[in-house]
Amino acid sequence: MMDFATPVERRGTDCAKWDTFDKIYGGTDLIHVGCADMDFKSPPEICQAFADIAAHGVFGYTDLSPDFYSGVAAWYQRRHGIMLTPDEVMFTPRINIACGLCIEALTRPGDEVILNSPAYPPLAQAAADNGRFVRAVPLKAQDDSFTLDMDALEAAVSPKTKFMILVNPHNPTTRCWSLAELQCIADFCVRHELYLFCDEIHADFIKAGCSFHSMLEIADPALQERLIVANSPAKTFNVMGALAAYLIIRNPKLRQAFYREMQRIGEHNPGIFANAVLKTVYQQCEYYVAEVNAYIDGNESYIRQEFMRLFPKLKILRREGTYLLWMDFRQVFATEDAMFDFFLNQARVEVYAGSHFGADFAGFMRFNLAESRVILQEIVRRIETAQAR
Ligand SMILES: Cc1ncc(COP(=O)(O)O)c(C=O)c1O
């Protein structure tokens, strides 16, 4: 049984989430729940694999283990009922890199890339930085959640649009798109001849009672020939620092196009620690997924209850997947700046404000639930103290 309850000190490790954001905002008294990085230890099997490599003491060029391909194939078969062949799975160090490379391979400067907002910014950035125009189409608010706005997507698409990015489960709204919604996106991409980059990095974080469907389940061959699915064990097992991700591509022509881009940037071998991750986690660590999800679901219940007590006008959106909570503070604070100021300067809790994910979402907040409950209790205590001042 993993121990997620004992806090892990990450300061002093060049940690992006703690050390870097300490520097950005000033002070080592902050609690950081903005960045989507879990503060949990990885499974002991992966720690052992790293320790074995360190003990060996030679860190030369490494090639992908055949266990990587069979591991991804077995994972998709067991967890999603999807059959893959090894050649359909391609290594890439990071999804953000892969997204930029796919855009570079499959579109031209001046073309348009369409996606939904709110949006995890680096994927849109990958398009913009490659000289493509980004069409961000807001999701539609519906009850305590968000839904696709197919009419708005239809209105935004143009003959210059060549590529769509879909994130599923969606960061930051946490939506796990239903099969019907995936079918709508698939039809849209086929009708407008768009390549579809579907980022499933959060697929292993599914709230109890919710379900995840991969875009690979949509059988339409016309969709499959234009589909790139991106995934990674990095979030699931908290090994973002190992740079181990992969793409699943059915169409050999797209695989070749991606391979050429990897060659162009000089990417050939995985890092030795990436290889260790890829050959270990899917074979040995599935138990971790159930345990981490149960802990995160418990954290969600705790934060829901406490935040609704502390902010009676707060709207907490329905959570389906990811370890994030998407909250609407617009009835609580007059402006997003006031919200951010309260959390950062008065409670000393660093969060991500909604406008980070799209101007239409100012006043929302993304909160990382993948923390020790002890840290969450301290956040609640700090908010109470700040409110009492
Ligand atoms: C939707 C999504 N895609 C990709 C990433 C990052 O993946 P990578 O580090 O492999 O680029 C994140 C990290 O937060 C994410 O939320």
Short mmCIF file of N, CA, C and O and ligand atoms in Angstrom, two decimals, residues 36 93-97 120 123 167 169 171 199 201-202 232 234-235 240 243-245 323-324 366, ligand 1:
data_model
loop_
_atom_site.label_atom_id
_atom_site.label_comp_id
_atom_site.label_asym_id
_atom_site.label_seq_id
_atom_site.Cartn_x
_atom_site.Cartn_y
_atom_site.Cartn_z
N ALA A 36 0.52 21.24 -12.38
CA ALA A 36 -0.05 19.89 -12.39
C ALA A 36 1.06 18.85 -12.25
O ALA A 36 1.45 18.19 -13.22
N PRO A 93 10.03 12.00 -26.18
CA PRO A 93 10.37 12.38 -24.80
C PRO A 93 9.22 13.09 -24.09
O PRO A 93 8.98 12.85 -22.92
N ARG A 94 8.54 13.97 -24.80
CA ARG A 94 7.47 14.74 -24.15
C ARG A 94 6.32 14.93 -25.13
O ARG A 94 6.52 15.11 -26.33
N ILE A 95 5.14 15.02 -24.57
CA ILE A 95 3.95 15.24 -25.40
C ILE A 95 4.00 16.64 -26.03
O ILE A 95 3.64 16.82 -27.19
N ASN A 96 4.46 17.61 -25.26
CA ASN A 96 4.50 18.97 -25.82
C ASN A 96 5.44 19.04 -27.02
O ASN A 96 5.15 19.71 -28.02
N ILE A 97 6.57 18.34 -26.94
CA ILE A 97 7.49 18.28 -28.08
C ILE A 97 6.80 17.59 -29.25
O ILE A 97 6.83 18.06 -30.39
N TYR A 120 -4.92 23.84 -21.78
CA TYR A 120 -3.57 23.70 -21.22
C TYR A 120 -2.63 24.47 -22.17
O TYR A 120 -2.50 24.09 -23.35
N LEU A 123 0.24 23.40 -25.38
CA LEU A 123 -0.11 22.77 -26.66
C LEU A 123 -0.47 23.85 -27.69
O LEU A 123 -0.05 23.78 -28.85
N VAL A 167 -7.88 17.39 -25.82
CA VAL A 167 -7.29 16.84 -24.59
C VAL A 167 -8.39 16.06 -23.86
O VAL A 167 -9.48 16.59 -23.63
N PRO A 169 -8.76 12.94 -20.74
CA PRO A 169 -9.58 13.87 -19.99
C PRO A 169 -9.03 15.29 -20.10
O PRO A 169 -7.83 15.49 -20.18
N ASN A 171 -7.90 18.96 -19.48
CA ASN A 171 -7.26 19.85 -18.53
C ASN A 171 -7.55 21.27 -18.97
O ASN A 171 -7.19 21.62 -20.10
N ASP A 199 -4.64 14.15 -26.88
CA ASP A 199 -3.72 14.03 -25.74
C ASP A 199 -4.45 13.34 -24.58
O ASP A 199 -5.36 13.91 -23.98
N ILE A 201 -3.00 12.11 -21.75
CA ILE A 201 -2.03 11.96 -20.65
C ILE A 201 -2.71 11.77 -19.29
O ILE A 201 -2.14 11.15 -18.39
N HIS A 202 -3.94 12.28 -19.14
CA HIS A 202 -4.62 12.14 -17.84
C HIS A 202 -5.52 10.90 -17.77
O HIS A 202 -6.30 10.76 -16.83
N SER A 232 1.39 8.98 -21.94
CA SER A 232 2.63 8.94 -21.18
C SER A 232 2.34 8.33 -19.82
O SER A 232 1.28 8.59 -19.25
N ALA A 234 3.97 9.33 -17.40
CA ALA A 234 4.66 10.30 -16.55
C ALA A 234 3.76 10.87 -15.46
O ALA A 234 4.17 10.99 -14.31
N LYS A 235 2.53 11.25 -15.81
CA LYS A 235 1.64 11.80 -14.78
C LYS A 235 1.17 10.67 -13.86
O LYS A 235 1.14 10.82 -12.64
N MET A 240 7.38 12.70 -14.31
CA MET A 240 7.46 13.71 -15.37
C MET A 240 8.92 14.04 -15.70
O MET A 240 9.27 14.35 -16.84
N LEU A 243 11.11 12.16 -18.68
CA LEU A 243 10.90 12.41 -20.11
C LEU A 243 10.61 11.12 -20.89
O LEU A 243 11.41 10.68 -21.73
N ALA A 244 9.49 10.53 -20.58
CA ALA A 244 9.10 9.28 -21.23
C ALA A 244 7.65 9.36 -21.65
O ALA A 244 6.75 9.34 -20.80
N ALA A 245 7.42 9.52 -22.94
CA ALA A 245 6.05 9.60 -23.45
C ALA A 245 5.99 8.79 -24.74
O ALA A 245 7.01 8.24 -25.19
N TYR A 323 -6.32 14.95 -11.79
CA TYR A 323 -6.27 15.17 -10.34
C TYR A 323 -6.45 16.64 -10.03
O TYR A 323 -5.93 17.17 -9.06
N LEU A 324 -7.22 17.30 -10.89
CA LEU A 324 -7.42 18.73 -10.78
C LEU A 324 -8.85 19.03 -10.36
O LEU A 324 -9.75 18.22 -10.61
N ARG A 366 -7.76 26.68 -11.05
CA ARG A 366 -7.41 25.25 -11.12
C ARG A 366 -6.59 24.90 -9.89
O ARG A 366 -5.61 25.58 -9.57
C1 LIG B 1 -2.88 17.90 -21.09
C2 LIG B 1 -1.40 17.83 -20.87
N1 LIG B 1 -0.59 17.45 -21.88
C3 LIG B 1 0.74 17.38 -21.72
C4 LIG B 1 1.32 17.70 -20.51
C5 LIG B 1 2.82 17.66 -20.37
O1 LIG B 1 3.35 16.53 -20.95
P1 LIG B 1 4.90 16.49 -21.35
O2 LIG B 1 5.68 16.90 -20.14
O3 LIG B 1 5.09 15.06 -21.73
O4 LIG B 1 5.08 17.43 -22.47
C6 LIG B 1 0.52 18.10 -19.44
C7 LIG B 1 1.13 18.48 -18.15
O5 LIG B 1 0.53 19.14 -17.33
C8 LIG B 1 -0.88 18.16 -19.62
O6 LIG B 1 -1.70 18.52 -18.64
#
